[in-house]
PDB file of C-alpha atoms in Angstrom:
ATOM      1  CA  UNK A1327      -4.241  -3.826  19.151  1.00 92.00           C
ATOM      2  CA  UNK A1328      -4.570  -3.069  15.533  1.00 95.00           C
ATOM      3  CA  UNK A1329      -2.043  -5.307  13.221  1.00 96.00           C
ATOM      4  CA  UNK A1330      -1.808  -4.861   9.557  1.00 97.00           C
ATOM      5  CA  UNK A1331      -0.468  -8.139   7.555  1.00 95.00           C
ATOM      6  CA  UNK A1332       0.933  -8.261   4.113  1.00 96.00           C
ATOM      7  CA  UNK A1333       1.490 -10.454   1.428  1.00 95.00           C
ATOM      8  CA  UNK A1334       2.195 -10.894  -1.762  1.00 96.00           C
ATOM      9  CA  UNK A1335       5.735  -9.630  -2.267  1.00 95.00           C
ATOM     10  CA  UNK A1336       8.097 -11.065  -4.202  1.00 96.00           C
ATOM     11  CA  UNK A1337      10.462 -11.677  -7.306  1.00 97.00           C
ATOM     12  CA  UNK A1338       9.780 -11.110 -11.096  1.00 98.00           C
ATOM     13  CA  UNK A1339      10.781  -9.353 -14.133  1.00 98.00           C
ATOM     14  CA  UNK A1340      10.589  -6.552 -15.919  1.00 98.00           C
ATOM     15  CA  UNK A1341       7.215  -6.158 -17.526  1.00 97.00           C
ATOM     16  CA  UNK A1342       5.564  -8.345 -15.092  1.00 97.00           C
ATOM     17  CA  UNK A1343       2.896  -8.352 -12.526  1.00 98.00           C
ATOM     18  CA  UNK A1344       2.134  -8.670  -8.741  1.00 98.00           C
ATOM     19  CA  UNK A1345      -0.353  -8.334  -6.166  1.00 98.00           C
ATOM     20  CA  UNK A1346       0.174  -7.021  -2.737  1.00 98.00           C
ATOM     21  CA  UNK A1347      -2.342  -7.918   0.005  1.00 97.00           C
ATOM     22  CA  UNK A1348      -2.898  -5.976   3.260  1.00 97.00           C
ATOM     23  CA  UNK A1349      -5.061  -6.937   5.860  1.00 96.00           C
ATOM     24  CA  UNK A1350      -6.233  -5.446   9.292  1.00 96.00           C
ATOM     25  CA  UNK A1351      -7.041  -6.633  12.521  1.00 94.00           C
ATOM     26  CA  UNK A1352      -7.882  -5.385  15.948  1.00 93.00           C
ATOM     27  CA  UNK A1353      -9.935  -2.073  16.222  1.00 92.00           C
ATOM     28  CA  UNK A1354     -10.073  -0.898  12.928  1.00 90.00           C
ATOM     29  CA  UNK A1355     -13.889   0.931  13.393  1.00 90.00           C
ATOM     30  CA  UNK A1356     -12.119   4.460  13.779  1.00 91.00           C
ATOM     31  CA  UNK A1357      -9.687   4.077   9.794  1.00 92.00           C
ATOM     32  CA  UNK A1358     -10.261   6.470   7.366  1.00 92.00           C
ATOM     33  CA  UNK A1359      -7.723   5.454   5.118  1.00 94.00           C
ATOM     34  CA  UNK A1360      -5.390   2.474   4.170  1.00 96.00           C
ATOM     35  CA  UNK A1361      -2.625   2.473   1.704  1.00 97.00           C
ATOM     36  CA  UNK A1362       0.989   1.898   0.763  1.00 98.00           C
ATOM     37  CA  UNK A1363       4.034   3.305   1.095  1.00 98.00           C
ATOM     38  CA  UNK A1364       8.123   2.057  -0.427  1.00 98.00           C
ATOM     39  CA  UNK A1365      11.515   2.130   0.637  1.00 98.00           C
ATOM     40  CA  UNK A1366      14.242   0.946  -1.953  1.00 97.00           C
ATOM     41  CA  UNK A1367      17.836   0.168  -0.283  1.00 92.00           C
ATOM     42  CA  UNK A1368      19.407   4.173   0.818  1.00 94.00           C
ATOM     43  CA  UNK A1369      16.162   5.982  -0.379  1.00 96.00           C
ATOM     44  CA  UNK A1370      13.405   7.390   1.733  1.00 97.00           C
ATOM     45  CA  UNK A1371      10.239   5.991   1.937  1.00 97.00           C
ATOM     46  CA  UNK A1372       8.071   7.552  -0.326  1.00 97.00           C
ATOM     47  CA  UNK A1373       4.026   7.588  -1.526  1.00 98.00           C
ATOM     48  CA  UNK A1374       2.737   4.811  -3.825  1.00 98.00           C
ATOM     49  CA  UNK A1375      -1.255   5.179  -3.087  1.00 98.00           C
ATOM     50  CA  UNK A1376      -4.023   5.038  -0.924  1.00 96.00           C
ATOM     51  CA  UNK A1377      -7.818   4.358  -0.708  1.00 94.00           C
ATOM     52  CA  UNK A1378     -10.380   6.118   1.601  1.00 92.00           C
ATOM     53  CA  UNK A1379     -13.194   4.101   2.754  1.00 88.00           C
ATOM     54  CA  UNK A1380     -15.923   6.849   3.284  1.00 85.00           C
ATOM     55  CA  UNK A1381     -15.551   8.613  -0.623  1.00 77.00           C
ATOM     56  CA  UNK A1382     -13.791   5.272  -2.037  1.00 84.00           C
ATOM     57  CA  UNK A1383     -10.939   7.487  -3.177  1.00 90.00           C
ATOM     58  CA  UNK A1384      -8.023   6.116  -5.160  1.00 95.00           C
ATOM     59  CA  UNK A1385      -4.673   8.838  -5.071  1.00 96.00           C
ATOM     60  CA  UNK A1386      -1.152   7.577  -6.531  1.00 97.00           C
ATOM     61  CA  UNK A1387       2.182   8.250  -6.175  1.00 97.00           C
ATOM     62  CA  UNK A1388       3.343  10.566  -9.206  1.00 96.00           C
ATOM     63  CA  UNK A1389       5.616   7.731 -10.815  1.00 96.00           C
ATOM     64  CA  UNK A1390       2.729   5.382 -10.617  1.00 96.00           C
ATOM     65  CA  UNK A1391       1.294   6.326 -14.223  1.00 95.00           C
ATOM     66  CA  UNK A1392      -1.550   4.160 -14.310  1.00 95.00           C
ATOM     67  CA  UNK A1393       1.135   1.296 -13.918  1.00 98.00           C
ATOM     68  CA  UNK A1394      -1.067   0.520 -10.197  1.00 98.00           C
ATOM     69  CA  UNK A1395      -4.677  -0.239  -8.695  1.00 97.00           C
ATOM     70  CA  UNK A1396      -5.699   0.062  -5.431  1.00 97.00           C
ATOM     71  CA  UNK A1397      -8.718  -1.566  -4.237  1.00 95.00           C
ATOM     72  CA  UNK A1398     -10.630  -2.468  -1.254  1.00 92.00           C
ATOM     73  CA  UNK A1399     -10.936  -6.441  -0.303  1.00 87.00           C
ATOM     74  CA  UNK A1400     -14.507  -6.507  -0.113  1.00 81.00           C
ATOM     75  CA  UNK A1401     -15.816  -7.541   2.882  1.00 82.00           C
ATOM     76  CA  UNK A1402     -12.928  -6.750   5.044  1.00 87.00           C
ATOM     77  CA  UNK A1403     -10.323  -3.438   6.270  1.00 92.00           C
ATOM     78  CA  UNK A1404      -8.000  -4.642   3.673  1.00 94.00           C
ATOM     79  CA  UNK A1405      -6.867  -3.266   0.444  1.00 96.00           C
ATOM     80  CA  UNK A1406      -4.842  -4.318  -2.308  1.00 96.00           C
ATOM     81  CA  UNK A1407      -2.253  -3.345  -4.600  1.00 98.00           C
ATOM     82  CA  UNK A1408      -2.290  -4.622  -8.135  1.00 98.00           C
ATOM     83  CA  UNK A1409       1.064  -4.104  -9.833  1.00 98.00           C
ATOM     84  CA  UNK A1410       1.540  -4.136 -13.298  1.00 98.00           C
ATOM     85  CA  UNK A1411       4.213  -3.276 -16.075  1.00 97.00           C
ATOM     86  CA  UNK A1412       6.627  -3.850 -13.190  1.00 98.00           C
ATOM     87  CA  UNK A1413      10.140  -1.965 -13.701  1.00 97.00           C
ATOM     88  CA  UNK A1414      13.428  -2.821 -11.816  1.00 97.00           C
ATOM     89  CA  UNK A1415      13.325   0.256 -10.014  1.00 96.00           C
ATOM     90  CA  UNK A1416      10.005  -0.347  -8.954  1.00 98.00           C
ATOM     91  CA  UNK A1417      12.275  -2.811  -6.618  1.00 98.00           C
ATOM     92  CA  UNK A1418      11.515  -1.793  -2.398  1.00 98.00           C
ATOM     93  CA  UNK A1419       9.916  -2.900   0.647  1.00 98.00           C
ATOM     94  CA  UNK A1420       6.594  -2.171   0.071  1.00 98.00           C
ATOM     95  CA  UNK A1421       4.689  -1.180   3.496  1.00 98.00           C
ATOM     96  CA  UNK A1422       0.781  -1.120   4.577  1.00 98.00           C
ATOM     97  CA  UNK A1423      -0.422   1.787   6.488  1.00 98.00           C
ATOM     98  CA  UNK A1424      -3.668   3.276   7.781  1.00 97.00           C
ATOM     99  CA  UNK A1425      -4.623   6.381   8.865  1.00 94.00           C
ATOM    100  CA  UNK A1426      -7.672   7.092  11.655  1.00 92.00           C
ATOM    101  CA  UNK A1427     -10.697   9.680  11.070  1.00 88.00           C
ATOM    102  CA  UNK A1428     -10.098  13.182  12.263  1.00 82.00           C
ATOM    103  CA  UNK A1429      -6.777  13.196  11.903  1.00 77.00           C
ATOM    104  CA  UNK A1430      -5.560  14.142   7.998  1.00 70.00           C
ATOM    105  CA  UNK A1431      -2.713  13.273   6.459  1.00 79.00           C
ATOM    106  CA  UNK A1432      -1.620  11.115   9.063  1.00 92.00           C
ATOM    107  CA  UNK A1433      -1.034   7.803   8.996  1.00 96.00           C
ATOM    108  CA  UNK A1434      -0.828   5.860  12.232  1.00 95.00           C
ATOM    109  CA  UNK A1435       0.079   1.843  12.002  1.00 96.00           C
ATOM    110  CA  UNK A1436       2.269   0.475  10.061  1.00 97.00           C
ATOM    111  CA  UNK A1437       2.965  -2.856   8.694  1.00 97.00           C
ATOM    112  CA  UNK A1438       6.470  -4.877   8.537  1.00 96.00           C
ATOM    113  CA  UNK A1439       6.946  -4.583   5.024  1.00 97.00           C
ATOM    114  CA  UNK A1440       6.671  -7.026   2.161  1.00 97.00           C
ATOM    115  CA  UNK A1441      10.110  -7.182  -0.373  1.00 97.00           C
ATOM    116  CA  UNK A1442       9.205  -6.432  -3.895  1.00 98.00           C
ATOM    117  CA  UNK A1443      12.231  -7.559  -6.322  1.00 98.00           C
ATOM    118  CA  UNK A1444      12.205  -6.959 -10.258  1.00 98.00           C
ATOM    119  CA  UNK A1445      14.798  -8.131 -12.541  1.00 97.00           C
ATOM    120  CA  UNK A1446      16.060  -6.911 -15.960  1.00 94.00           C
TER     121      UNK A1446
END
């Protein structure tokens, strides 16, 4: 059963950095993709990037601005998400998903979310 684990989340303020962690276990021979996804409190969830392992392709969320970095923990299915110039609204549950080959678009396991909080 495949399980994707995150870390990382937490508090800090405006201007300031984090790094999200997102690993996978189980049968993961079949993922095409991995990447992240937010939810801030009576929004939908919406695009923040992903990373294909076959090209080693990098897309972001339009509000990302070069602001993010996704990357692939070397070695292992995992990716993560370096943060930088942090702003409050940047403030969400910040989810791990991957997405299987032969399927596009999709993405098909989910994580539980890691909180991301920035202050003022």
């Amino acid at each position: 059963q495949v399980q994707l684990t995150e870390s990382g989340g937490g508090t800090v303020q405006a201007g300031g950095s984090l790094t999200l962690s997102c690993a996978a276990s189980g049968p993961t021979r079949n993922f095409y993709k991995m990447g992240w996804f937010r939810q801030a409190p009576g929004k939908e969830r919406e695009f923040v990037a992903s990373f294909t392992f076959s090209g080693r392709e990098s897309t972001y969320g339009d509000f990302v601005q070069g602001r993010f970095t996704i990357s692939r923990d070397s070695g292992r299915i995992a990716v993560n998400l370096q943060m930088t110039g942090l702003l409050p609204e940047d403030t969400a549950t910040y989810y791990c998903a991957a997405g299987l080959r032969g399927s596009a678009g999709a993405w098909h396991y989910w994580g539980q979310g890691t909180p991301v909080i920035v202050s003022p």
